[in-house]
Amino acid sequence: MKAISDILPHIAYGGDYNPEQWNEKVWYEDAALMQKAGVNLVSVGIFSWAVLEREEDRFDFTWLDKVMNILHEHGVGVCLATATASPPAWLSRKYPETLAVDDKGVPYSFGSRQHYSPNSSIYRRAVKKLVTKLAERYKDHPALKMWHINNEYGCHVSECYSQDSLEAFHAWLRRRYQTIDTLNEKWGTNFWSQRYNYFDDITFLSNTPTFPNPGQQLDYKRFMNDSLLELYMVEKKILRDITPDVPVFTNFMFEFKPLNYFSWAPELDVVTWDTYPDPREGTPEAHALQHDLMRSLKHGQPFLVMEQVTSHVNWRDINVPKKPGEMRLWSYSAIARGSDGIMFFQWRQSRAGAEKFHGAMVPHSGDEQSRTYREVQQLGQELKQLDSLTGAVVPARAAIIFDWENWWAVEMEGKPHNKLSYLEQVKAYYHTFYRRNIAVDFVQPGGDLSSYDLVAAPMLYMVKNGEKKNLEQFVENGGTLVVSFFSGIVDENDRIHPDYYPEPLRHILGIHVEEFVPMAGGEWNQLSAGTDHYRCTTWSDVIHLETAEAAAYFTEDWYQGRPAVTTNSYGKGKAVYVGTEPEQAFIDDILTGLMREKGITAPASAPPNVEIVERTSGKGNHLVIVNHNQEEARIELDSGRSYVDLLAGTKVENEVIVQAVDVLVLRQTEQK
Ligand code: GLA
């Protein structure tokens, strides 16, 4: 298969297009407006099952044929959707067992969307038939660029408690454990008399009187992730067989807890995701983290923003529009961090239905002079000048360990502290990198760390088979690893690693932890590091030094004077342990010190709230600069380099001004 940047040689620009909501006359108007706006790609048919298969086996593709042809005539490529995200009424009526069931045992009703059970064999059979028909019909259509499989898996229904799902869970457990004795051992079922004699004895944990078995909870989450992924694979296989050269993907959603996107990414030809930051409360930093995570899922390969909104959504309590310029600015943040596409939900604002007040590229009025359409048109024209960016990667020497299974496990109940948020811990470490414009990837604990010099592992509670060795090797080979509290505690089944905490990390960290002292909200302790003092909250570890040295001490409570932060030399590298949740200034200080040691620097120096990201490929080195401030910002560039400003066409050296709420895309021209 060709590289995505060969299939989409321009920054992809467009959105979800739902022509079945309009008549043929509007289709022509749409295509003309798309052309004017620089649209080159649309996703068609995401919710079209009911108009593609009107009754079981009664297919009608005539309207879609026309739409595909019109789009092609206007130079617009198509991500053709497989239309399986919202099964039609006839399927739910005729086969009620295709409906997903909630944790109270109640089937979801027809009348919104995503009401299918991922484990229903009848739903899967119907999916196969529809996808085969679509692929056969459009396999040679010149407009077909990519396949958009289903839509946002798990968004509304990420757990299913149907009979089909229970049987599939039993089969999944049999595959994983082979024997019931192994399962009993892994789940620790001798606790509270939970021992099973047969796989078929296992029920769902939907209504237990108190804390359910942790190993079982964790496996249910894995099973649901795998069920949805398997469903995706059913479609992918058909599409690969019939159209081996057409890339396939589904659209992800941010850091969505129920789905382990690292396990999905290898099955997508390109990662795509839907981004909806709240214009009232969302921050560029939170948004940037999500883009960095999406880029990391396929190890740095550029991703596509498959949906965002031009102005406002309609599903928050209060839905304010993005301010003038904000949509453009946030689009460039995505491009800076590795996106090769800016797509929207949706092309034309719907007249009817649950999302009629959701923004779109063309508003209800259809007015070409509307602010929305003008901004859409401006951005579309600008992006045409950025072809050299496509395929470019974001080189990063720092990484943050991120693991979905750890996230699931550490936030299950029954812990020393039951208000821990994994994401909050990750965000605290991300903050330091973001604020300093240091490119950072996310990587799994067992992932390839060889290209990084500095890796932070916040709250890595679960350390699975092989991960210990991976982390040890990273440090042995000269890497710097920073690990924070409540790490290295359990195995993949949420069973404690025997021996001292944190057993799998004990040798690299050169410490052991004897006790945990969680703190309630409002309580705090203090760290003393040389002459500096920092507040810390949430958690204190009672640490014993083995080969490590103390870098900071607790100053209060019965464990005062004991180490709180430690440093250990290991092989050619170094491992730092932070046995508490320090105030941000401490994390900043410690990480910036470590970056200094490693010579990790930002691509240029800039005032706060200006993002600068380097993207590089055989087509050139680029700096994408996004100024979120309400005033202009002065950027000092590397004096050894000259650039061309791709949007203005001018030459730039030494320093450059980026206007308030504005962007610059610079391409390096020569080395002086
Ligand atoms: C999601 C869905 C779209 C639409 C938008 C609205 O991203 O994929 O179909 O519902 O939300 O924000």
XYZ file of C-alpha atoms and ligand atoms in Angstrom:
684
model
C 0.000 0.000 0.000
C 1.131 3.531 -0.777
C 2.078 5.944 2.031
C -0.831 8.092 3.183
C 1.062 11.199 2.071
C 1.073 9.775 -1.477
C -2.648 9.102 -1.347
C -3.276 12.531 0.214
C -0.442 14.709 -1.145
C -2.141 17.856 0.192
C -3.267 18.614 3.715
C -6.643 16.839 3.764
C -9.435 19.361 4.146
C -13.160 18.731 4.394
C -15.551 16.945 6.689
C -18.391 14.515 7.254
C -20.805 14.857 4.393
C -24.352 13.575 4.820
C -26.011 14.094 1.439
C -28.934 11.814 2.299
C -30.277 14.708 4.373
C -30.569 16.878 1.209
C -31.874 16.753 -2.342
C -29.893 16.486 -5.545
C -29.976 20.223 -6.239
C -28.220 20.848 -2.933
C -25.584 18.224 -3.811
C -24.468 20.359 -6.740
C -24.464 23.514 -4.608
C -22.444 21.649 -2.001
C -19.856 20.487 -4.504
C -19.425 24.026 -5.861
C -19.078 25.457 -2.345
C -16.588 22.727 -1.457
C -14.476 23.678 -4.432
C -14.506 27.329 -3.406
C -13.450 26.391 0.109
C -10.550 24.230 -1.029
C -12.185 21.021 0.209
C -10.387 17.963 -1.135
C -11.777 15.133 1.023
C -15.144 14.279 2.596
C -16.393 11.322 4.648
C -19.600 10.058 3.102
C -22.213 7.660 4.399
C -21.296 7.340 8.083
C -24.954 7.032 9.087
C -26.439 5.854 5.795
C -27.270 2.205 6.437
C -31.027 2.801 6.470
C -30.944 4.412 3.024
C -28.460 1.942 1.573
C -30.282 -1.202 2.683
C -33.913 -0.203 3.002
C -35.105 -3.661 4.011
C -33.082 -6.753 4.616
C -31.286 -7.493 1.317
C -32.992 -4.600 -0.526
C -30.021 -2.401 -1.376
C -30.145 0.977 -3.083
C -26.881 2.557 -4.165
C -28.237 4.841 -6.891
C -28.090 7.988 -4.758
C -24.576 7.205 -3.549
C -23.408 6.549 -7.121
C -24.536 10.037 -8.028
C -22.959 11.648 -5.003
C -19.636 9.895 -5.624
C -19.690 11.034 -9.247
C -20.535 14.638 -8.423
C -17.790 14.810 -5.835
C -15.266 13.322 -8.210
C -16.222 15.779 -10.964
C -15.495 18.583 -8.493
C -12.107 17.245 -7.444
C -13.228 16.064 -4.013
C -11.970 12.681 -2.800
C -14.057 10.425 -0.594
C -13.416 8.566 2.641
C -16.234 6.149 2.103
C -17.843 5.068 5.346
C -19.018 1.537 5.889
C -22.239 2.895 7.408
C -22.323 0.361 10.215
C -22.412 2.737 13.212
C -26.180 3.030 13.254
C -28.081 -0.097 12.213
C -31.514 0.484 10.647
C -34.891 0.029 12.336
C -35.715 -3.161 10.445
C -32.645 -4.889 11.903
C -33.518 -3.972 15.498
C -37.173 -4.958 15.024
C -36.505 -8.236 13.263
C -33.512 -9.224 15.394
C -33.833 -7.609 18.834
C -30.892 -9.717 19.985
C -28.652 -7.379 17.964
C -29.276 -4.636 20.534
C -26.637 -3.911 23.162
C -27.731 -4.445 26.767
C -26.869 -2.140 29.687
C -25.521 -3.158 33.094
C -29.041 -3.508 34.477
C -29.836 -6.045 31.783
C -32.012 -3.629 29.777
C -31.590 -3.604 25.987
C -30.939 -0.209 24.408
C -33.772 1.009 22.247
C -33.678 1.987 18.617
C -33.987 5.688 17.776
C -30.602 7.281 18.315
C -27.395 5.513 17.226
C -24.740 2.937 18.175
C -27.330 0.581 19.698
C -25.682 -2.589 18.388
C -24.096 -5.280 20.525
C -20.525 -5.775 19.303
C -20.837 -9.492 20.023
C -24.098 -10.126 18.197
C -23.441 -12.634 15.448
C -26.543 -11.430 13.594
C -25.327 -7.826 13.639
C -21.926 -9.011 12.418
C -23.552 -11.019 9.625
C -25.511 -7.953 8.485
C -22.361 -5.812 8.700
C -20.433 -8.245 6.517
C -23.126 -8.207 3.863
C -23.329 -4.416 3.712
C -19.566 -3.864 3.720
C -19.030 -6.456 0.995
C -21.664 -4.798 -1.202
C -20.133 -1.347 -0.686
C -16.606 -2.526 -1.359
C -17.608 -4.454 -4.488
C -19.534 -1.529 -5.857
C -17.020 1.263 -5.257
C -13.701 -0.579 -5.445
C -12.769 1.059 -8.737
C -14.448 4.406 -8.217
C -11.890 7.172 -8.785
C -13.237 9.242 -5.877
C -12.543 6.502 -3.326
C -9.472 7.450 -1.271
C -9.917 5.658 2.048
C -12.384 3.560 4.020
C -13.911 5.088 7.146
C -14.912 2.057 9.206
C -17.916 2.472 11.525
C -17.654 5.597 13.713
C -16.157 6.383 17.109
C -16.312 2.834 18.460
C -17.527 2.725 22.043
C -18.498 6.379 22.190
C -21.972 5.746 23.607
C -21.874 2.023 24.342
C -18.528 0.675 25.472
C -19.918 -2.118 27.664
C -22.463 -4.719 26.730
C -24.156 -7.217 29.052
C -26.117 -9.246 26.511
C -26.239 -13.046 26.386
C -24.099 -12.968 23.225
C -21.548 -10.840 25.056
C -21.500 -13.202 28.030
C -20.866 -16.192 25.774
C -18.164 -14.264 23.961
C -16.623 -13.350 27.332
C -16.456 -17.036 28.270
C -14.764 -17.850 24.985
C -12.345 -14.945 25.443
C -11.449 -16.181 28.944
C -10.951 -19.732 27.695
C -8.538 -18.466 25.063
C -6.652 -16.364 27.573
C -6.376 -18.851 30.434
C -6.925 -22.309 28.877
C -7.911 -23.841 32.221
C -10.223 -22.666 34.955
C -7.467 -23.313 37.506
C -5.230 -20.791 35.798
C -8.051 -18.271 35.778
C -8.685 -18.844 39.484
C -5.047 -18.287 40.236
C -4.773 -15.144 38.120
C -7.951 -13.640 39.546
C -7.071 -14.620 43.115
C -10.491 -16.201 43.603
C -9.616 -17.855 46.892
C -10.298 -14.421 48.336
C -13.991 -14.145 49.420
C -14.766 -17.635 48.153
C -14.945 -16.575 44.519
C -13.564 -19.789 43.077
C -15.092 -21.006 39.784
C -15.431 -24.628 38.694
C -16.315 -23.902 35.057
C -15.886 -20.967 32.678
C -19.659 -21.048 32.192
C -20.152 -20.224 35.899
C -18.737 -16.768 35.333
C -21.339 -14.022 35.239
C -21.065 -10.290 34.640
C -20.134 -8.117 37.610
C -22.995 -5.737 36.995
C -24.690 -5.842 40.387
C -22.337 -7.072 43.107
C -23.025 -6.021 46.715
C -19.528 -4.600 47.143
C -16.159 -4.380 45.381
C -16.085 -6.997 42.611
C -13.019 -9.117 41.880
C -10.338 -6.753 40.476
C -8.805 -9.288 38.069
C -12.213 -9.990 36.602
C -13.024 -6.286 36.259
C -9.807 -5.713 34.419
C -10.395 -8.633 32.079
C -13.910 -7.425 31.300
C -12.427 -4.099 30.203
C -9.883 -5.929 28.055
C -12.618 -8.124 26.645
C -14.836 -5.173 25.651
C -11.874 -3.424 24.039
C -11.119 -6.623 22.128
C -14.771 -7.166 21.165
C -14.970 -3.758 19.525
C -11.580 -4.192 17.892
C -12.638 -7.602 16.581
C -15.711 -5.973 15.088
C -13.493 -3.431 13.349
C -11.352 -6.326 12.081
C -14.393 -8.047 10.587
C -14.879 -5.009 8.373
C -11.204 -4.436 7.733
C -10.715 -7.966 6.453
C -13.466 -7.622 3.866
C -12.130 -4.262 2.695
C -8.547 -5.537 2.483
C -9.609 -8.537 0.443
C -11.592 -6.488 -2.050
C -9.564 -3.247 -2.079
C -6.039 -4.152 -0.930
C -4.617 -0.735 -1.816
C -7.194 1.477 -0.143
C -6.215 2.560 3.384
C -8.635 1.862 6.216
C -9.183 3.580 9.525
C -11.756 4.366 12.143
C -11.979 7.635 14.047
C -10.676 7.729 17.622
C -11.719 10.091 20.382
C -9.152 11.838 22.591
C -7.787 9.842 25.570
C -10.914 7.710 25.720
C -10.649 5.448 28.744
C -12.606 2.375 27.578
C -10.514 1.748 24.462
C -6.831 0.938 24.538
C -5.963 2.786 21.360
C -2.413 1.449 21.426
C -3.911 -1.979 20.749
C -5.976 -0.595 17.855
C -3.408 1.575 16.115
C -1.482 -1.233 14.355
C -4.736 -2.176 12.597
C -5.325 1.323 11.209
C -3.428 2.559 8.170
C -3.641 6.035 9.623
C -4.715 7.267 13.044
C -7.586 9.703 12.827
C -9.349 11.387 15.691
C -12.171 13.756 16.559
C -11.293 16.813 18.587
C -13.841 18.972 20.377
C -12.129 21.277 22.886
C -14.582 23.474 24.759
C -14.048 27.111 23.699
C -15.083 28.166 27.227
C -12.865 25.909 29.294
C -10.581 23.950 26.989
C -6.926 24.923 27.035
C -4.433 24.713 24.184
C -2.335 22.537 26.480
C -5.024 19.903 27.010
C -5.620 19.876 23.283
C -1.910 19.574 22.522
C -1.581 16.560 24.809
C -4.314 14.801 22.869
C -2.635 15.489 19.535
C 0.702 14.279 20.892
C -0.952 11.096 22.136
C -2.631 10.479 18.762
C 0.666 11.025 16.930
C 2.336 8.550 19.271
C -0.133 5.733 18.660
C 1.537 4.870 15.374
C 4.989 5.831 16.581
C 5.066 9.303 15.111
C 3.355 8.666 11.788
C 1.243 11.746 10.919
C -2.420 11.486 11.882
C -5.572 13.173 10.599
C -8.030 15.310 12.525
C -11.131 13.573 11.207
C -13.629 15.803 12.990
C -13.644 19.142 14.730
C -16.253 21.864 14.691
C -16.040 25.200 12.965
C -17.914 27.014 15.715
C -20.009 25.316 18.426
C -21.245 21.860 19.362
C -24.716 21.210 20.792
C -24.011 18.527 23.381
C -22.559 20.559 26.252
C -24.725 22.434 28.754
C -23.687 25.721 27.218
C -22.432 25.662 23.636
C -20.494 28.800 22.833
C -18.988 29.291 19.386
C -15.269 29.500 18.812
C -14.227 33.150 18.608
C -13.058 34.619 15.284
C -9.698 33.097 14.407
C -9.905 30.365 17.040
C -10.853 27.561 14.674
C -7.897 28.462 12.452
C -5.526 28.696 15.396
C -6.542 25.347 16.858
C -6.314 23.745 13.435
C -2.686 24.829 13.208
C -1.987 23.400 16.670
C -3.103 20.067 15.254
C -0.956 20.491 12.153
C 2.030 21.506 14.281
C 1.780 18.321 16.307
C 1.591 15.981 13.347
C -1.815 16.223 11.706
C -1.927 16.023 7.924
C -5.614 16.810 7.790
C -8.243 19.185 9.086
C -11.728 17.758 8.769
C -14.978 18.815 10.375
C -18.239 17.454 11.592
C -19.978 18.326 9.356
C -20.157 19.919 5.936
C -23.676 21.367 6.018
C -25.631 22.078 9.184
C -28.597 19.683 9.462
C -32.191 20.899 9.294
C -33.519 18.133 11.491
C -32.368 15.573 13.985
C -30.495 15.584 17.268
C -27.556 17.615 15.975
C -29.360 20.393 14.121
C -27.821 23.011 16.421
C -24.321 21.603 15.961
C -22.038 23.859 13.935
C -20.882 22.967 10.424
C -18.786 24.337 7.562
C -21.909 25.718 5.890
C -24.462 27.189 8.312
C -28.261 26.804 8.109
C -28.474 30.021 6.074
C -26.105 28.591 3.450
C -24.599 32.097 3.374
C -21.186 32.315 1.733
C -20.607 35.589 3.569
C -21.219 34.057 7.003
C -18.263 34.241 9.380
C -18.155 30.472 9.524
C -17.948 29.862 5.796
C -15.472 32.717 5.295
C -13.166 31.244 7.937
C -13.552 27.808 6.362
C -12.669 29.222 2.976
C -9.657 31.167 4.252
C -8.224 28.120 5.996
C -8.846 25.870 3.003
C -6.991 28.241 0.701
C -4.090 28.612 3.141
C -3.616 24.899 3.600
C -2.975 24.513 -0.122
C 0.407 26.120 0.497
C 1.494 23.526 3.011
C 1.979 20.442 0.836
C 5.595 20.163 1.949
C 4.401 19.436 5.493
C 2.591 16.226 4.611
C 4.345 13.153 5.878
C 6.647 15.192 8.150
C 7.308 13.862 11.638
C 7.830 15.602 14.976
C 11.251 14.567 16.303
C 11.098 14.006 20.075
C 13.845 13.093 22.526
C 11.527 12.975 25.525
C 8.600 10.667 26.179
C 5.936 9.977 28.765
C 4.914 6.408 29.502
C 1.181 6.004 28.964
C -0.714 2.769 29.418
C -4.449 2.191 29.213
C -4.400 -1.019 31.250
C -2.509 0.781 34.005
C -5.155 3.536 33.845
C -7.963 0.994 34.236
C -6.249 -0.766 37.105
C -5.030 2.172 39.151
C -8.461 3.808 39.199
C -10.382 0.711 40.323
C -11.623 0.885 43.915
C -10.021 -0.566 47.027
C -6.750 1.369 46.853
C -4.879 3.217 49.625
C -6.188 6.409 47.987
C -9.405 6.177 46.023
C -9.376 9.568 44.365
C -6.283 9.073 42.265
C -6.485 10.276 38.693
C -3.948 8.762 36.346
C -4.526 11.457 33.748
C -3.888 14.227 36.274
C -0.506 12.686 37.080
C 0.341 12.369 33.390
C -0.738 15.945 32.761
C 1.522 17.309 35.495
C 4.595 15.843 33.766
C 3.341 16.791 30.300
C 2.922 20.404 31.469
C 6.657 20.929 31.896
C 7.419 19.783 28.365
C 4.512 21.662 26.814
C 5.333 24.988 28.464
C 8.898 24.783 27.243
C 8.028 23.676 23.696
C 9.882 20.412 24.132
C 8.465 17.790 21.780
C 7.251 14.780 23.724
C 5.838 11.435 22.640
C 3.721 8.978 24.575
C 4.910 5.415 24.671
C 3.787 2.169 26.254
C 5.919 0.746 29.068
C 6.927 -2.153 26.830
C 7.414 0.101 23.784
C 10.624 1.007 21.995
C 12.415 3.615 24.121
C 15.676 3.613 22.195
C 15.162 6.995 20.518
C 14.559 8.864 23.798
C 16.962 10.392 26.285
C 14.438 11.255 28.962
C 11.347 9.236 29.850
C 8.833 10.052 32.577
C 6.626 7.301 33.987
C 3.964 8.890 36.175
C 2.085 6.481 38.456
C 3.021 3.292 36.633
C 1.082 1.125 39.110
C 0.977 -1.898 36.820
C 4.192 -3.332 35.445
C 3.504 -6.286 33.159
C 5.670 -9.094 31.858
C 8.632 -7.806 29.902
C 8.184 -4.189 30.923
C 10.646 -4.403 33.787
C 13.361 -5.511 31.377
C 12.453 -2.825 28.872
C 12.725 -0.037 31.438
C 15.935 -1.474 32.859
C 17.505 -1.629 29.406
C 16.556 1.961 28.704
C 18.371 3.167 31.817
C 21.250 0.741 31.432
C 21.892 2.163 27.971
C 22.154 5.703 29.280
C 18.568 6.933 29.460
C 17.124 9.007 32.300
C 13.908 7.624 33.770
C 11.639 9.515 36.164
C 9.097 7.404 38.025
C 6.439 8.794 40.348
C 4.630 7.385 43.384
C 2.468 4.219 43.425
C 4.465 2.619 40.614
C 5.594 -0.977 40.127
C 2.958 -2.407 42.457
C 0.936 -5.011 40.516
C 1.176 -7.436 37.603
C -1.182 -7.639 34.619
C -3.856 -9.304 36.748
C -3.735 -6.625 39.434
C -1.930 -8.959 41.825
C 0.803 -7.474 43.993
C 4.361 -8.152 42.839
C 5.659 -10.040 45.865
C 8.608 -8.660 47.854
C 9.204 -4.984 48.632
C 7.435 -2.290 46.609
C 8.130 -1.444 43.824
C 9.558 -4.894 43.097
C 9.979 -4.617 39.304
C 11.566 -1.170 39.563
C 13.502 -1.689 42.758
C 16.886 -2.249 41.164
C 16.764 0.621 38.719
C 15.460 2.988 41.380
C 17.740 1.688 44.124
C 15.068 2.037 46.810
C 12.214 0.208 48.418
C 8.994 1.592 49.778
C 7.771 0.292 53.105
C 4.481 2.118 53.548
C 2.101 4.444 51.745
C 0.703 7.525 53.476
C -2.158 8.918 51.416
C -3.327 12.461 52.116
C -6.874 13.774 51.939
C -7.782 16.885 49.934
C -6.432 19.961 51.729
C -3.705 18.022 53.556
C -0.118 18.546 52.535
C 3.473 17.892 53.413
C 6.607 19.678 52.328
C 9.724 18.732 50.398
C 13.089 20.189 51.193
C 15.606 20.005 48.387
C 18.784 21.790 49.372
C 17.665 25.267 50.364
C 14.406 25.064 48.372
C 11.050 24.027 49.735
C 8.032 22.773 47.815
C 4.581 21.732 48.884
C 3.382 18.203 48.161
C -0.028 16.582 48.449
C -2.022 13.376 47.830
C 0.555 10.769 48.790
C 3.824 10.118 50.594
C 5.939 7.007 50.297
C 7.990 5.852 53.246
C 11.207 5.150 51.367
C 14.335 3.169 52.260
C 17.446 3.959 50.261
C 19.303 0.970 48.846
C 21.750 2.203 46.207
C 19.980 5.539 45.560
C 20.694 8.933 47.086
C 18.057 11.252 48.466
C 17.405 14.407 46.431
C 14.615 15.779 48.652
C 13.162 14.981 52.090
C 9.745 15.259 53.713
C 9.730 17.944 56.385
C 6.489 17.116 58.243
C 4.585 14.293 59.952
C 5.945 11.099 61.515
C 8.092 10.285 58.487
C 9.768 13.733 58.404
C 13.416 13.619 57.447
C 12.904 10.547 55.278
C 13.654 10.664 51.549
C 10.865 11.836 49.279
C 12.752 12.043 45.992
C 15.696 9.857 45.096
C 18.274 9.467 42.329
C 20.033 6.292 41.382
C 22.790 5.590 38.875
C 22.098 2.412 36.972
C 24.237 1.191 34.069
C 25.053 4.224 31.956
C 21.866 6.008 32.988
C 19.948 7.342 35.917
C 16.574 6.745 37.544
C 14.751 9.321 39.630
C 11.883 8.462 41.971
C 9.335 11.019 43.129
C 7.480 9.490 46.087
C 4.712 12.055 46.301
C 2.675 14.525 44.239
C 4.797 17.678 44.363
C 3.615 21.128 43.372
C 4.159 21.848 39.680
C 7.255 24.002 40.286
C 9.109 20.986 41.636
C 8.271 18.820 38.627
C 9.322 21.701 36.377
C 12.609 22.102 38.206
C 13.471 18.458 38.239
C 12.590 17.830 34.584
C 14.306 20.979 33.322
C 17.459 20.005 35.228
C 17.387 16.569 33.605
C 16.759 18.064 30.159
C 19.722 20.371 30.652
C 21.915 17.383 31.479
C 20.774 15.706 28.263
C 20.934 18.834 26.105
C 17.242 18.658 25.212
C 16.166 22.104 24.009
C 13.200 23.816 22.339
C 13.374 24.527 18.597
C 13.297 28.311 19.254
C 12.705 30.578 22.193
C 9.311 32.179 22.577
C 7.119 33.895 25.187
C 4.499 31.843 27.092
C 1.416 30.609 25.233
C 3.230 30.332 21.941
C 3.538 26.796 20.612
C 6.559 26.044 18.462
C 6.849 22.591 17.009
C 9.330 21.264 14.507
C 8.097 18.963 11.732
C 10.619 17.434 9.470
C 10.827 15.135 6.444
C 12.757 14.685 3.238
C 10.710 17.635 1.950
C 12.240 19.965 4.523
C 12.413 21.157 8.091
C 9.463 23.189 9.255
C 8.619 25.247 12.311
C 4.935 25.673 13.032
C 4.379 28.589 15.418
C 0.983 29.190 17.026
C 0.456 32.334 19.098
C -2.426 31.905 21.542
C -1.836 35.368 23.076
C -3.909 38.438 22.489
C -0.712 40.327 21.664
C 2.056 39.787 19.143
C 4.969 37.560 20.076
C 8.628 37.895 19.148
C 10.372 34.616 18.362
C 14.120 34.234 18.364
C 15.143 31.750 15.702
C 18.318 29.744 15.483
C 20.766 32.245 13.995
C 22.306 29.576 11.787
C 19.133 29.005 9.794
C 17.015 30.838 7.227
C 13.396 30.134 6.533
C 10.628 30.969 4.152
C 7.260 31.907 5.636
C 5.010 29.563 3.646
C 1.809 31.564 4.102
C 3.321 34.984 3.288
C 5.994 33.809 0.862
C 8.662 35.981 2.550
C 12.170 35.173 3.762
C 12.755 35.005 7.527
C 15.974 35.001 9.610
C 17.092 35.498 13.218
C 13.814 36.670 14.655
C 10.223 36.898 13.607
C 7.015 38.462 14.919
C 3.861 36.400 15.033
C 0.726 38.495 15.366
C -1.857 38.058 18.143
C -3.980 34.915 17.634
C -2.019 34.062 14.528
C 0.289 31.428 13.109
C 3.448 31.084 11.077
C 4.619 28.099 9.124
C 8.317 28.389 8.327
C 10.230 26.097 6.061
C 13.972 26.009 6.446
C 15.672 26.965 3.220
C 19.375 26.681 3.846
C 21.976 26.170 6.494
C 24.170 29.263 6.736
C -18.878 12.803 17.091
C -19.503 11.973 15.988
C -20.207 12.784 14.953
C -21.007 13.902 15.586
C -20.074 14.744 16.403
C -20.759 15.940 17.026
O -17.602 13.148 16.898
O -18.555 11.154 15.349
O -21.074 11.930 14.239
O -22.007 13.364 16.383
O -19.583 13.956 17.453
O -19.910 16.666 17.841
